[in-house]
Amino acid sequence: MPEYLSEGLRKTGFSPTEISILVPKMESYIRELKLYNSAYNLVNTDDHDQLVIHHVLDSLSAVPELKKIIQDLLFRGLSKSDITIADIGSGGGFPGIPLAAAFPDYRFTLVERMAKRCAFLENCVIQLGLSNTKVLNLDAEKIPSGSVRIAVFRAFRPLTQKMFNTLIGIVASGGLLAAYKARENKIKEEMAALAVDYKILPLTVPFLTEGRDDDKTIHERNLVLIQKR
């Protein structure tokens, strides 16, 4: 069993049963990424461990916080079928594919404007058996208003006013934007320009934000939450 992946999932809080399901799915996903990366320009590395740490574990680092958000939505009277999660600007499938594998009871949509990347995503959905996931070949601006409860993304750096208006528009009332971001000081500058209320939640990415034996660099990762009133 791959050390970084299985140990990283354990550190993130996944149970042994969940790990036994996620590891083969994520290994299959990584194989597909490495196979098609040069043709589709999906990610910036073909190194297995870099893909595990910087992409898979980074995507899954938000799972503990997203579980709390989902529980709050359920507490407010929504059913599981009401909770739709969209990965906007999905690209190679981060964070949407790892999250969809981690939350099999909830509906995911991977939104990507490039048709060839959508073909890759659709293939991954089939290969990984993600029956809760669909791929939408569409610009973010054309997503129906108020159609998702949670919009997640690692794209849009920085988040411009125009894109923020688009993203908040597709979220249903009471829903949230959840943006994966890096340094807190940069986030504060970005959010100040948007003049919105937000919350910054520090993320722990195993072997990245805590460092590794072969790489002492500490990377800062945060999840930025913006709720639609």
PDB file of N, CA and C in Angstrom, residues 22-88:
ATOM      1  N   LEU A  22     -10.652   4.138  -0.693  1.00  0.00           N
ATOM      2  CA  LEU A  22     -10.092   5.309  -1.363  1.00  0.00           C
ATOM      3  C   LEU A  22      -8.745   5.053  -2.021  1.00  0.00           C
ATOM      4  N   VAL A  23      -7.891   4.260  -1.390  1.00  0.00           N
ATOM      5  CA  VAL A  23      -6.545   4.063  -1.941  1.00  0.00           C
ATOM      6  C   VAL A  23      -6.578   3.502  -3.368  1.00  0.00           C
ATOM      7  N   PRO A  24      -7.287   2.412  -3.634  1.00  0.00           N
ATOM      8  CA  PRO A  24      -7.299   1.918  -5.028  1.00  0.00           C
ATOM      9  C   PRO A  24      -7.947   2.891  -6.007  1.00  0.00           C
ATOM     10  N   LYS A  25      -8.957   3.626  -5.565  1.00  0.00           N
ATOM     11  CA  LYS A  25      -9.582   4.623  -6.445  1.00  0.00           C
ATOM     12  C   LYS A  25      -8.594   5.734  -6.792  1.00  0.00           C
ATOM     13  N   MET A  26      -7.891   6.244  -5.783  1.00  0.00           N
ATOM     14  CA  MET A  26      -6.953   7.337  -6.022  1.00  0.00           C
ATOM     15  C   MET A  26      -5.731   6.857  -6.805  1.00  0.00           C
ATOM     16  N   GLU A  27      -5.297   5.621  -6.596  1.00  0.00           N
ATOM     17  CA  GLU A  27      -4.190   5.081  -7.385  1.00  0.00           C
ATOM     18  C   GLU A  27      -4.598   4.940  -8.852  1.00  0.00           C
ATOM     19  N   SER A  28      -5.825   4.499  -9.084  1.00  0.00           N
ATOM     20  CA  SER A  28      -6.338   4.405 -10.450  1.00  0.00           C
ATOM     21  C   SER A  28      -6.408   5.789 -11.092  1.00  0.00           C
ATOM     22  N   TYR A  29      -6.852   6.763 -10.324  1.00  0.00           N
ATOM     23  CA  TYR A  29      -6.951   8.148 -10.793  1.00  0.00           C
ATOM     24  C   TYR A  29      -5.566   8.685 -11.156  1.00  0.00           C
ATOM     25  N   ILE A  30      -4.582   8.430 -10.308  1.00  0.00           N
ATOM     26  CA  ILE A  30      -3.227   8.897 -10.570  1.00  0.00           C
ATOM     27  C   ILE A  30      -2.672   8.265 -11.844  1.00  0.00           C
ATOM     28  N   ARG A  31      -2.946   6.996 -12.061  1.00  0.00           N
ATOM     29  CA  ARG A  31      -2.505   6.342 -13.297  1.00  0.00           C
ATOM     30  C   ARG A  31      -3.098   7.028 -14.519  1.00  0.00           C
ATOM     31  N   GLU A  32      -4.380   7.376 -14.448  1.00  0.00           N
ATOM     32  CA  GLU A  32      -5.031   8.069 -15.568  1.00  0.00           C
ATOM     33  C   GLU A  32      -4.415   9.452 -15.785  1.00  0.00           C
ATOM     34  N   LEU A  33      -4.131  10.159 -14.701  1.00  0.00           N
ATOM     35  CA  LEU A  33      -3.500  11.479 -14.801  1.00  0.00           C
ATOM     36  C   LEU A  33      -2.149  11.384 -15.494  1.00  0.00           C
ATOM     37  N   LYS A  34      -1.341  10.430 -15.095  1.00  0.00           N
ATOM     38  CA  LYS A  34      -0.006  10.280 -15.675  1.00  0.00           C
ATOM     39  C   LYS A  34      -0.083   9.857 -17.135  1.00  0.00           C
ATOM     40  N   LEU A  35      -1.099   9.077 -17.469  1.00  0.00           N
ATOM     41  CA  LEU A  35      -1.258   8.594 -18.839  1.00  0.00           C
ATOM     42  C   LEU A  35      -1.645   9.710 -19.798  1.00  0.00           C
ATOM     43  N   TYR A  36      -2.522  10.602 -19.353  1.00  0.00           N
ATOM     44  CA  TYR A  36      -3.086  11.622 -20.250  1.00  0.00           C
ATOM     45  C   TYR A  36      -2.537  13.032 -20.017  1.00  0.00           C
ATOM     46  N   ASN A  37      -1.670  13.204 -19.036  1.00  0.00           N
ATOM     47  CA  ASN A  37      -1.231  14.548 -18.667  1.00  0.00           C
ATOM     48  C   ASN A  37      -0.548  15.289 -19.805  1.00  0.00           C
ATOM     49  N   SER A  38       0.350  14.627 -20.503  1.00  0.00           N
ATOM     50  CA  SER A  38       1.090  15.313 -21.563  1.00  0.00           C
ATOM     51  C   SER A  38       0.183  15.769 -22.694  1.00  0.00           C
ATOM     52  N   ALA A  39      -0.876  15.023 -22.955  1.00  0.00           N
ATOM     53  CA  ALA A  39      -1.788  15.378 -24.050  1.00  0.00           C
ATOM     54  C   ALA A  39      -2.771  16.468 -23.642  1.00  0.00           C
ATOM     55  N   TYR A  40      -3.209  16.432 -22.377  1.00  0.00           N
ATOM     56  CA  TYR A  40      -4.270  17.336 -21.950  1.00  0.00           C
ATOM     57  C   TYR A  40      -3.801  18.445 -21.012  1.00  0.00           C
ATOM     58  N   ASN A  41      -2.517  18.426 -20.616  1.00  0.00           N
ATOM     59  CA  ASN A  41      -1.972  19.449 -19.720  1.00  0.00           C
ATOM     60  C   ASN A  41      -2.831  19.601 -18.464  1.00  0.00           C
ATOM     61  N   LEU A  42      -2.956  18.506 -17.719  1.00  0.00           N
ATOM     62  CA  LEU A  42      -3.884  18.441 -16.593  1.00  0.00           C
ATOM     63  C   LEU A  42      -3.287  18.958 -15.293  1.00  0.00           C
ATOM     64  N   VAL A  43      -2.053  18.576 -15.007  1.00  0.00           N
ATOM     65  CA  VAL A  43      -1.373  18.975 -13.770  1.00  0.00           C
ATOM     66  C   VAL A  43       0.078  19.304 -14.088  1.00  0.00           C
ATOM     67  N   ASN A  44       0.781  19.889 -13.106  1.00  0.00           N
ATOM     68  CA  ASN A  44       2.137  20.374 -13.367  1.00  0.00           C
ATOM     69  C   ASN A  44       3.236  19.372 -13.023  1.00  0.00           C
ATOM     70  N   THR A  45       2.871  18.118 -12.791  1.00  0.00           N
ATOM     71  CA  THR A  45       3.858  17.090 -12.469  1.00  0.00           C
ATOM     72  C   THR A  45       3.344  15.712 -12.866  1.00  0.00           C
ATOM     73  N   ASP A  46       4.295  14.816 -13.145  1.00  0.00           N
ATOM     74  CA  ASP A  46       3.955  13.414 -13.374  1.00  0.00           C
ATOM     75  C   ASP A  46       4.498  12.535 -12.252  1.00  0.00           C
ATOM     76  N   ASP A  47       5.109  13.157 -11.252  1.00  0.00           N
ATOM     77  CA  ASP A  47       5.683  12.414 -10.143  1.00  0.00           C
ATOM     78  C   ASP A  47       4.580  11.877  -9.233  1.00  0.00           C
ATOM     79  N   HIS A  48       4.617  10.584  -8.966  1.00  0.00           N
ATOM     80  CA  HIS A  48       3.555   9.943  -8.188  1.00  0.00           C
ATOM     81  C   HIS A  48       3.368  10.596  -6.822  1.00  0.00           C
ATOM     82  N   ASP A  49       4.459  10.751  -6.066  1.00  0.00           N
ATOM     83  CA  ASP A  49       4.332  11.286  -4.709  1.00  0.00           C
ATOM     84  C   ASP A  49       3.866  12.737  -4.711  1.00  0.00           C
ATOM     85  N   GLN A  50       4.316  13.509  -5.704  1.00  0.00           N
ATOM     86  CA  GLN A  50       3.852  14.895  -5.811  1.00  0.00           C
ATOM     87  C   GLN A  50       2.354  14.949  -6.105  1.00  0.00           C
ATOM     88  N   LEU A  51       1.880  14.064  -6.967  1.00  0.00           N
ATOM     89  CA  LEU A  51       0.449  14.000  -7.253  1.00  0.00           C
ATOM     90  C   LEU A  51      -0.338  13.629  -6.006  1.00  0.00           C
ATOM     91  N   VAL A  52       0.177  12.673  -5.236  1.00  0.00           N
ATOM     92  CA  VAL A  52      -0.491  12.269  -3.996  1.00  0.00           C
ATOM     93  C   VAL A  52      -0.577  13.432  -3.026  1.00  0.00           C
ATOM     94  N   ILE A  53       0.555  14.079  -2.768  1.00  0.00           N
ATOM     95  CA  ILE A  53       0.616  15.092  -1.708  1.00  0.00           C
ATOM     96  C   ILE A  53      -0.003  16.419  -2.140  1.00  0.00           C
ATOM     97  N   HIS A  54       0.475  16.950  -3.259  1.00  0.00           N
ATOM     98  CA  HIS A  54       0.061  18.299  -3.675  1.00  0.00           C
ATOM     99  C   HIS A  54      -1.329  18.349  -4.295  1.00  0.00           C
ATOM    100  N   HIS A  55      -1.855  17.224  -4.688  1.00  0.00           N
ATOM    101  CA  HIS A  55      -3.152  17.240  -5.359  1.00  0.00           C
ATOM    102  C   HIS A  55      -4.208  16.377  -4.655  1.00  0.00           C
ATOM    103  N   VAL A  56      -3.946  15.088  -4.474  1.00  0.00           N
ATOM    104  CA  VAL A  56      -4.953  14.228  -3.842  1.00  0.00           C
ATOM    105  C   VAL A  56      -5.151  14.582  -2.368  1.00  0.00           C
ATOM    106  N   LEU A  57      -4.073  14.576  -1.596  1.00  0.00           N
ATOM    107  CA  LEU A  57      -4.213  14.876  -0.169  1.00  0.00           C
ATOM    108  C   LEU A  57      -4.601  16.333   0.059  1.00  0.00           C
ATOM    109  N   ASP A  58      -4.122  17.220  -0.791  1.00  0.00           N
ATOM    110  CA  ASP A  58      -4.536  18.625  -0.690  1.00  0.00           C
ATOM    111  C   ASP A  58      -6.041  18.741  -0.890  1.00  0.00           C
ATOM    112  N   SER A  59      -6.574  18.067  -1.894  1.00  0.00           N
ATOM    113  CA  SER A  59      -8.020  18.098  -2.154  1.00  0.00           C
ATOM    114  C   SER A  59      -8.808  17.539  -0.977  1.00  0.00           C
ATOM    115  N   LEU A  60      -8.308  16.448  -0.396  1.00  0.00           N
ATOM    116  CA  LEU A  60      -9.028  15.775   0.687  1.00  0.00           C
ATOM    117  C   LEU A  60      -8.817  16.428   2.044  1.00  0.00           C
ATOM    118  N   SER A  61      -7.888  17.365   2.138  1.00  0.00           N
ATOM    119  CA  SER A  61      -7.630  18.032   3.426  1.00  0.00           C
ATOM    120  C   SER A  61      -8.835  18.811   3.929  1.00  0.00           C
ATOM    121  N   ALA A  62      -9.740  19.192   3.030  1.00  0.00           N
ATOM    122  CA  ALA A  62     -10.929  19.952   3.413  1.00  0.00           C
ATOM    123  C   ALA A  62     -12.085  19.072   3.865  1.00  0.00           C
ATOM    124  N   VAL A  63     -11.935  17.755   3.769  1.00  0.00           N
ATOM    125  CA  VAL A  63     -13.033  16.840   4.103  1.00  0.00           C
ATOM    126  C   VAL A  63     -13.561  17.049   5.528  1.00  0.00           C
ATOM    127  N   PRO A  64     -12.710  17.167   6.555  1.00  0.00           N
ATOM    128  CA  PRO A  64     -13.256  17.391   7.906  1.00  0.00           C
ATOM    129  C   PRO A  64     -14.132  18.640   7.997  1.00  0.00           C
ATOM    130  N   GLU A  65     -13.722  19.722   7.339  1.00  0.00           N
ATOM    131  CA  GLU A  65     -14.523  20.958   7.368  1.00  0.00           C
ATOM    132  C   GLU A  65     -15.776  20.813   6.527  1.00  0.00           C
ATOM    133  N   LEU A  66     -15.679  20.162   5.388  1.00  0.00           N
ATOM    134  CA  LEU A  66     -16.854  19.973   4.538  1.00  0.00           C
ATOM    135  C   LEU A  66     -17.879  19.072   5.213  1.00  0.00           C
ATOM    136  N   LYS A  67     -17.429  18.102   5.998  1.00  0.00           N
ATOM    137  CA  LYS A  67     -18.363  17.269   6.764  1.00  0.00           C
ATOM    138  C   LYS A  67     -19.181  18.122   7.726  1.00  0.00           C
ATOM    139  N   LYS A  68     -18.537  19.083   8.374  1.00  0.00           N
ATOM    140  CA  LYS A  68     -19.240  19.977   9.299  1.00  0.00           C
ATOM    141  C   LYS A  68     -20.259  20.833   8.555  1.00  0.00           C
ATOM    142  N   ILE A  69     -19.870  21.318   7.390  1.00  0.00           N
ATOM    143  CA  ILE A  69     -20.773  22.149   6.587  1.00  0.00           C
ATOM    144  C   ILE A  69     -21.995  21.345   6.154  1.00  0.00           C
ATOM    145  N   ILE A  70     -21.760  20.129   5.701  1.00  0.00           N
ATOM    146  CA  ILE A  70     -22.863  19.264   5.262  1.00  0.00           C
ATOM    147  C   ILE A  70     -23.781  18.928   6.430  1.00  0.00           C
ATOM    148  N   GLN A  71     -23.206  18.627   7.575  1.00  0.00           N
ATOM    149  CA  GLN A  71     -24.019  18.327   8.754  1.00  0.00           C
ATOM    150  C   GLN A  71     -24.882  19.520   9.149  1.00  0.00           C
ATOM    151  N   ASP A  72     -24.328  20.713   9.003  1.00  0.00           N
ATOM    152  CA  ASP A  72     -25.101  21.921   9.317  1.00  0.00           C
ATOM    153  C   ASP A  72     -26.266  22.086   8.348  1.00  0.00           C
ATOM    154  N   LEU A  73     -26.030  21.810   7.069  1.00  0.00           N
ATOM    155  CA  LEU A  73     -27.105  21.894   6.079  1.00  0.00           C
ATOM    156  C   LEU A  73     -28.192  20.867   6.362  1.00  0.00           C
ATOM    157  N   LEU A  74     -27.794  19.658   6.756  1.00  0.00           N
ATOM    158  CA  LEU A  74     -28.771  18.629   7.099  1.00  0.00           C
ATOM    159  C   LEU A  74     -29.558  19.015   8.352  1.00  0.00           C
ATOM    160  N   PHE A  75     -28.875  19.613   9.309  1.00  0.00           N
ATOM    161  CA  PHE A  75     -29.525  20.053  10.541  1.00  0.00           C
ATOM    162  C   PHE A  75     -30.579  21.119  10.252  1.00  0.00           C
ATOM    163  N   ARG A  76     -30.322  21.918   9.210  1.00  0.00           N
ATOM    164  CA  ARG A  76     -31.262  22.984   8.845  1.00  0.00           C
ATOM    165  C   ARG A  76     -32.439  22.464   8.022  1.00  0.00           C
ATOM    166  N   GLY A  77     -32.509  21.149   7.833  1.00  0.00           N
ATOM    167  CA  GLY A  77     -33.688  20.562   7.207  1.00  0.00           C
ATOM    168  C   GLY A  77     -33.511  20.089   5.784  1.00  0.00           C
ATOM    169  N   LEU A  78     -32.318  20.240   5.208  1.00  0.00           N
ATOM    170  CA  LEU A  78     -32.100  19.744   3.860  1.00  0.00           C
ATOM    171  C   LEU A  78     -31.906  18.230   3.884  1.00  0.00           C
ATOM    172  N   SER A  79     -32.278  17.577   2.809  1.00  0.00           N
ATOM    173  CA  SER A  79     -32.029  16.143   2.676  1.00  0.00           C
ATOM    174  C   SER A  79     -30.714  15.948   1.935  1.00  0.00           C
ATOM    175  N   LYS A  80     -30.201  14.715   1.937  1.00  0.00           N
ATOM    176  CA  LYS A  80     -28.964  14.434   1.213  1.00  0.00           C
ATOM    177  C   LYS A  80     -29.096  14.780  -0.271  1.00  0.00           C
ATOM    178  N   SER A  81     -30.273  14.528  -0.826  1.00  0.00           N
ATOM    179  CA  SER A  81     -30.471  14.802  -2.252  1.00  0.00           C
ATOM    180  C   SER A  81     -30.502  16.300  -2.554  1.00  0.00           C
ATOM    181  N   ASP A  82     -30.725  17.119  -1.517  1.00  0.00           N
ATOM    182  CA  ASP A  82     -30.731  18.574  -1.704  1.00  0.00           C
ATOM    183  C   ASP A  82     -29.318  19.147  -1.785  1.00  0.00           C
ATOM    184  N   ILE A  83     -28.353  18.389  -1.287  1.00  0.00           N
ATOM    185  CA  ILE A  83     -26.992  18.917  -1.169  1.00  0.00           C
ATOM    186  C   ILE A  83     -26.193  18.553  -2.417  1.00  0.00           C
ATOM    187  N   THR A  84     -26.067  19.519  -3.295  1.00  0.00           N
ATOM    188  CA  THR A  84     -25.316  19.346  -4.531  1.00  0.00           C
ATOM    189  C   THR A  84     -23.992  20.100  -4.411  1.00  0.00           C
ATOM    190  N   ILE A  85     -22.921  19.457  -4.831  1.00  0.00           N
ATOM    191  CA  ILE A  85     -21.583  20.031  -4.708  1.00  0.00           C
ATOM    192  C   ILE A  85     -20.965  20.107  -6.092  1.00  0.00           C
ATOM    193  N   ALA A  86     -20.478  21.285  -6.460  1.00  0.00           N
ATOM    194  CA  ALA A  86     -19.893  21.468  -7.790  1.00  0.00           C
ATOM    195  C   ALA A  86     -18.444  21.911  -7.673  1.00  0.00           C
ATOM    196  N   ASP A  87     -17.600  21.274  -8.465  1.00  0.00           N
ATOM    197  CA  ASP A  87     -16.196  21.689  -8.587  1.00  0.00           C
ATOM    198  C   ASP A  87     -16.113  22.558  -9.829  1.00  0.00           C
ATOM    199  N   ILE A  88     -15.886  23.855  -9.619  1.00  0.00           N
ATOM    200  CA  ILE A  88     -15.917  24.816 -10.726  1.00  0.00           C
ATOM    201  C   ILE A  88     -14.507  25.011 -11.280  1.00  0.00           C
TER     202      ILE A  88
END
